[in-house]
PDB file of C-alpha atoms in Angstrom:
ATOM      1  CA  MET A   1       0.000   0.000   0.000  1.00  0.00           C
ATOM      2  CA  LYS A   2       1.033   3.564  -0.547  1.00  0.00           C
ATOM      3  CA  ALA A   3       0.569   6.578   1.658  1.00  0.00           C
ATOM      4  CA  ARG A   4       1.393  10.210   1.240  1.00  0.00           C
ATOM      5  CA  VAL A   5       2.288  12.565   4.067  1.00  0.00           C
ATOM      6  CA  HIS A   6       2.254  16.333   3.694  1.00  0.00           C
ATOM      7  CA  VAL A   7       4.353  18.323   6.133  1.00  0.00           C
ATOM      8  CA  MET A   8       3.898  22.096   6.166  1.00  0.00           C
ATOM      9  CA  LEU A   9       5.181  24.805   8.465  1.00  0.00           C
ATOM     10  CA  LYS A  10       2.399  25.946  10.779  1.00  0.00           C
ATOM     11  CA  ASN A  11       0.739  29.277  10.117  1.00  0.00           C
ATOM     12  CA  GLY A  12       2.705  32.050  11.746  1.00  0.00           C
ATOM     13  CA  VAL A  13       6.016  30.245  11.412  1.00  0.00           C
ATOM     14  CA  LEU A  14       8.340  32.169   9.131  1.00  0.00           C
ATOM     15  CA  ASP A  15       8.956  30.348   5.847  1.00  0.00           C
ATOM     16  CA  PRO A  16      12.087  31.870   4.266  1.00  0.00           C
ATOM     17  CA  GLN A  17      12.176  29.219   1.534  1.00  0.00           C
ATOM     18  CA  GLY A  18       8.638  30.062   0.452  1.00  0.00           C
ATOM     19  CA  GLU A  19       9.417  33.753   0.644  1.00  0.00           C
ATOM     20  CA  ALA A  20      12.448  33.231  -1.611  1.00  0.00           C
ATOM     21  CA  VAL A  21      10.254  31.448  -4.154  1.00  0.00           C
ATOM     22  CA  ARG A  22       7.675  34.266  -4.000  1.00  0.00           C
ATOM     23  CA  HIS A  23      10.373  36.830  -4.642  1.00  0.00           C
ATOM     24  CA  ALA A  24      11.899  34.822  -7.481  1.00  0.00           C
ATOM     25  CA  LEU A  25       8.501  34.433  -9.186  1.00  0.00           C
ATOM     26  CA  GLY A  26       8.077  38.209  -9.033  1.00  0.00           C
ATOM     27  CA  THR A  27      11.520  38.697 -10.555  1.00  0.00           C
ATOM     28  CA  LEU A  28      10.552  36.362 -13.403  1.00  0.00           C
ATOM     29  CA  GLY A  29       7.574  38.556 -14.188  1.00  0.00           C
ATOM     30  CA  PHE A  30       4.769  36.552 -12.585  1.00  0.00           C
ATOM     31  CA  ASP A  31       2.466  39.118 -11.026  1.00  0.00           C
ATOM     32  CA  GLY A  32      -0.190  38.524  -8.423  1.00  0.00           C
ATOM     33  CA  VAL A  33       1.696  35.993  -6.346  1.00  0.00           C
ATOM     34  CA  ASN A  34       0.518  36.975  -2.878  1.00  0.00           C
ATOM     35  CA  GLY A  35       2.160  34.258  -0.891  1.00  0.00           C
ATOM     36  CA  VAL A  36       4.081  31.021  -1.142  1.00  0.00           C
ATOM     37  CA  ARG A  37       4.518  28.330   1.482  1.00  0.00           C
ATOM     38  CA  GLN A  38       6.833  25.438   0.860  1.00  0.00           C
ATOM     39  CA  GLY A  39       6.585  22.085   2.554  1.00  0.00           C
ATOM     40  CA  LYS A  40       7.552  18.468   2.160  1.00  0.00           C
ATOM     41  CA  VAL A  41       5.679  15.562   0.690  1.00  0.00           C
ATOM     42  CA  ILE A  42       6.771  12.067   1.669  1.00  0.00           C
ATOM     43  CA  GLU A  43       5.516   9.069  -0.290  1.00  0.00           C
ATOM     44  CA  LEU A  44       5.690   5.849   1.668  1.00  0.00           C
ATOM     45  CA  ASP A  45       5.538   2.365   0.179  1.00  0.00           C
ATOM     46  CA  LEU A  46       4.336   0.260   3.104  1.00  0.00           C
ATOM     47  CA  ALA A  47       3.484  -3.342   3.799  1.00  0.00           C
ATOM     48  CA  ASP A  48      -0.193  -4.089   3.153  1.00  0.00           C
ATOM     49  CA  GLY A  49      -2.331  -3.667   6.233  1.00  0.00           C
ATOM     50  CA  THR A  50      -0.270  -0.935   7.852  1.00  0.00           C
ATOM     51  CA  SER A  51      -2.741   1.112   9.857  1.00  0.00           C
ATOM     52  CA  GLU A  52      -3.164   4.845   9.553  1.00  0.00           C
ATOM     53  CA  ALA A  53      -2.354   5.049  13.261  1.00  0.00           C
ATOM     54  CA  THR A  54       1.112   3.647  12.492  1.00  0.00           C
ATOM     55  CA  ILE A  55       1.664   6.291   9.842  1.00  0.00           C
ATOM     56  CA  VAL A  56       0.581   9.001  12.295  1.00  0.00           C
ATOM     57  CA  GLU A  57       3.119   7.584  14.752  1.00  0.00           C
ATOM     58  CA  MET A  58       5.822   7.837  12.065  1.00  0.00           C
ATOM     59  CA  CYS A  59       4.902  11.499  11.612  1.00  0.00           C
ATOM     60  CA  GLU A  60       4.989  12.221  15.329  1.00  0.00           C
ATOM     61  CA  LYS A  61       8.299  10.454  15.865  1.00  0.00           C
ATOM     62  CA  LEU A  62      10.248  11.321  12.748  1.00  0.00           C
ATOM     63  CA  LEU A  63       8.613  12.875   9.720  1.00  0.00           C
ATOM     64  CA  ALA A  64       7.344  16.138  11.210  1.00  0.00           C
ATOM     65  CA  ASN A  65       8.664  18.470  13.846  1.00  0.00           C
ATOM     66  CA  THR A  66       5.313  19.020  15.523  1.00  0.00           C
ATOM     67  CA  VAL A  67       6.513  22.131  17.330  1.00  0.00           C
ATOM     68  CA  ILE A  68       6.598  24.102  14.094  1.00  0.00           C
ATOM     69  CA  GLU A  69       5.121  21.784  11.483  1.00  0.00           C
ATOM     70  CA  SER A  70       1.702  20.321  10.845  1.00  0.00           C
ATOM     71  CA  TYR A  71       1.142  17.153   8.848  1.00  0.00           C
ATOM     72  CA  SER A  72      -1.636  15.327   7.075  1.00  0.00           C
ATOM     73  CA  VAL A  73      -1.772  11.652   6.159  1.00  0.00           C
ATOM     74  CA  GLU A  74      -3.432  10.373   3.001  1.00  0.00           C
ATOM     75  CA  VAL A  75      -3.670   6.653   2.299  1.00  0.00           C
ATOM     76  CA  LEU A  76      -3.677   6.077  -1.478  1.00  0.00           C
TER      77      LEU A  76
ATOM     78  CA  MET B   1      -7.151  31.531  -5.454  1.00  0.00           C
ATOM     79  CA  LYS B   2      -4.892  28.860  -4.139  1.00  0.00           C
ATOM     80  CA  ALA B   3      -2.912  26.239  -5.985  1.00  0.00           C
ATOM     81  CA  ARG B   4      -0.713  23.419  -4.877  1.00  0.00           C
ATOM     82  CA  VAL B   5       2.251  22.097  -6.804  1.00  0.00           C
ATOM     83  CA  HIS B   6       3.878  18.753  -6.066  1.00  0.00           C
ATOM     84  CA  VAL B   7       7.451  18.287  -7.187  1.00  0.00           C
ATOM     85  CA  MET B   8       8.897  14.780  -6.990  1.00  0.00           C
ATOM     86  CA  LEU B   9      12.127  13.285  -8.236  1.00  0.00           C
ATOM     87  CA  LYS B  10      11.485  11.214 -11.350  1.00  0.00           C
ATOM     88  CA  ASN B  11      11.509   7.457 -11.060  1.00  0.00           C
ATOM     89  CA  GLY B  12      15.013   6.145 -11.438  1.00  0.00           C
ATOM     90  CA  VAL B  13      16.609   9.254  -9.975  1.00  0.00           C
ATOM     91  CA  LEU B  14      18.386   8.418  -6.737  1.00  0.00           C
ATOM     92  CA  ASP B  15      16.648   9.952  -3.706  1.00  0.00           C
ATOM     93  CA  PRO B  16      19.149   9.930  -0.814  1.00  0.00           C
ATOM     94  CA  GLN B  17      16.843  11.981   1.401  1.00  0.00           C
ATOM     95  CA  GLY B  18      14.023   9.462   1.008  1.00  0.00           C
ATOM     96  CA  GLU B  19      16.480   6.616   1.560  1.00  0.00           C
ATOM     97  CA  ALA B  20      17.654   8.258   4.800  1.00  0.00           C
ATOM     98  CA  VAL B  21      14.042   8.502   5.995  1.00  0.00           C
ATOM     99  CA  ARG B  22      13.441   4.838   5.106  1.00  0.00           C
ATOM    100  CA  HIS B  23      16.491   3.799   7.081  1.00  0.00           C
ATOM    101  CA  ALA B  24      15.541   5.975  10.057  1.00  0.00           C
ATOM    102  CA  LEU B  25      12.030   4.515  10.157  1.00  0.00           C
ATOM    103  CA  GLY B  26      13.552   1.033  10.270  1.00  0.00           C
ATOM    104  CA  THR B  27      15.841   2.074  13.115  1.00  0.00           C
ATOM    105  CA  LEU B  28      12.794   3.342  15.035  1.00  0.00           C
ATOM    106  CA  GLY B  29      11.197  -0.083  14.765  1.00  0.00           C
ATOM    107  CA  PHE B  30       8.744   0.520  11.927  1.00  0.00           C
ATOM    108  CA  ASP B  31       8.804  -2.646   9.846  1.00  0.00           C
ATOM    109  CA  GLY B  32       7.526  -3.102   6.342  1.00  0.00           C
ATOM    110  CA  VAL B  33       8.644   0.235   4.956  1.00  0.00           C
ATOM    111  CA  ASN B  34       9.619  -0.800   1.441  1.00  0.00           C
ATOM    112  CA  GLY B  35      10.432   2.559   0.021  1.00  0.00           C
ATOM    113  CA  VAL B  36      10.279   6.271   0.668  1.00  0.00           C
ATOM    114  CA  ARG B  37      10.427   9.134  -1.827  1.00  0.00           C
ATOM    115  CA  GLN B  38      10.595  12.673  -0.615  1.00  0.00           C
ATOM    116  CA  GLY B  39       9.502  15.664  -2.620  1.00  0.00           C
ATOM    117  CA  LYS B  40       8.356  19.235  -2.262  1.00  0.00           C
ATOM    118  CA  VAL B  41       4.924  20.728  -2.023  1.00  0.00           C
ATOM    119  CA  ILE B  42       4.511  24.402  -2.848  1.00  0.00           C
ATOM    120  CA  GLU B  43       1.308  26.201  -1.925  1.00  0.00           C
ATOM    121  CA  LEU B  44       0.718  29.321  -3.982  1.00  0.00           C
ATOM    122  CA  ASP B  45      -1.669  32.123  -3.070  1.00  0.00           C
ATOM    123  CA  LEU B  46      -2.395  33.703  -6.449  1.00  0.00           C
ATOM    124  CA  ALA B  47      -4.496  36.533  -7.825  1.00  0.00           C
ATOM    125  CA  ASP B  48      -7.952  35.350  -8.832  1.00  0.00           C
ATOM    126  CA  GLY B  49      -8.158  34.317 -12.451  1.00  0.00           C
ATOM    127  CA  THR B  50      -4.583  33.086 -12.757  1.00  0.00           C
ATOM    128  CA  SER B  51      -4.718  30.333 -15.350  1.00  0.00           C
ATOM    129  CA  GLU B  52      -3.397  26.842 -14.848  1.00  0.00           C
ATOM    130  CA  ALA B  53      -1.146  27.470 -17.852  1.00  0.00           C
ATOM    131  CA  THR B  54       0.572  30.253 -15.890  1.00  0.00           C
ATOM    132  CA  ILE B  55       1.166  27.915 -12.976  1.00  0.00           C
ATOM    133  CA  VAL B  56       2.613  25.311 -15.333  1.00  0.00           C
ATOM    134  CA  GLU B  57       4.929  28.030 -16.672  1.00  0.00           C
ATOM    135  CA  MET B  58       6.045  28.792 -13.096  1.00  0.00           C
ATOM    136  CA  CYS B  59       6.888  25.113 -12.668  1.00  0.00           C
ATOM    137  CA  GLU B  60       8.822  24.928 -15.921  1.00  0.00           C
ATOM    138  CA  LYS B  61      10.772  28.108 -15.231  1.00  0.00           C
ATOM    139  CA  LEU B  62      11.422  27.926 -11.508  1.00  0.00           C
ATOM    140  CA  LEU B  63       9.650  25.453  -9.276  1.00  0.00           C
ATOM    141  CA  ALA B  64      10.822  22.174 -10.794  1.00  0.00           C
ATOM    142  CA  ASN B  65      14.058  21.043 -12.379  1.00  0.00           C
ATOM    143  CA  THR B  66      12.412  19.158 -15.219  1.00  0.00           C
ATOM    144  CA  VAL B  67      15.565  17.216 -16.019  1.00  0.00           C
ATOM    145  CA  ILE B  68      15.240  15.178 -12.834  1.00  0.00           C
ATOM    146  CA  GLU B  69      11.898  16.217 -11.340  1.00  0.00           C
ATOM    147  CA  SER B  70       8.284  15.806 -12.324  1.00  0.00           C
ATOM    148  CA  TYR B  71       5.525  18.082 -11.104  1.00  0.00           C
ATOM    149  CA  SER B  72       1.768  18.151 -10.843  1.00  0.00           C
ATOM    150  CA  VAL B  73      -0.465  21.185 -10.474  1.00  0.00           C
ATOM    151  CA  GLU B  74      -3.661  21.163  -8.447  1.00  0.00           C
ATOM    152  CA  VAL B  75      -5.910  24.226  -8.315  1.00  0.00           C
ATOM    153  CA  LEU B  76      -7.733  24.319  -4.976  1.00  0.00           C
TER     154      LEU B  76
END
């Protein structure tokens, strides 16, 4: 089975990487870009029958820094 | 309007970051993790009426390195 985890910086946490992308898009002539946030997407290829709870545990223990990042789990 | 862009390394391109995550999950006692690929997710806050073609152009010009990365655009 496959699962996808999105990890994004929480709202209010400064995102310099996203800000750099926003600025670069402006430099390239793309107008109307009001904001950019950049995060991670992690695609997991897991043994069949792995529970969503296990994936959440992976996020809590390793994949996300829950102090500053939020995550969402999507089983494909 | 909001849009989300996923950027992943193409199949066959070595993904050391994903491999490191896979190894770390094993070390933490999570069995059955067959593979991990790590990519980027970029959330764009755009002016209303921005076309999907414009977002694709952003990907081609800046957001993805199309030699080794594939991308997908999702308008939210």
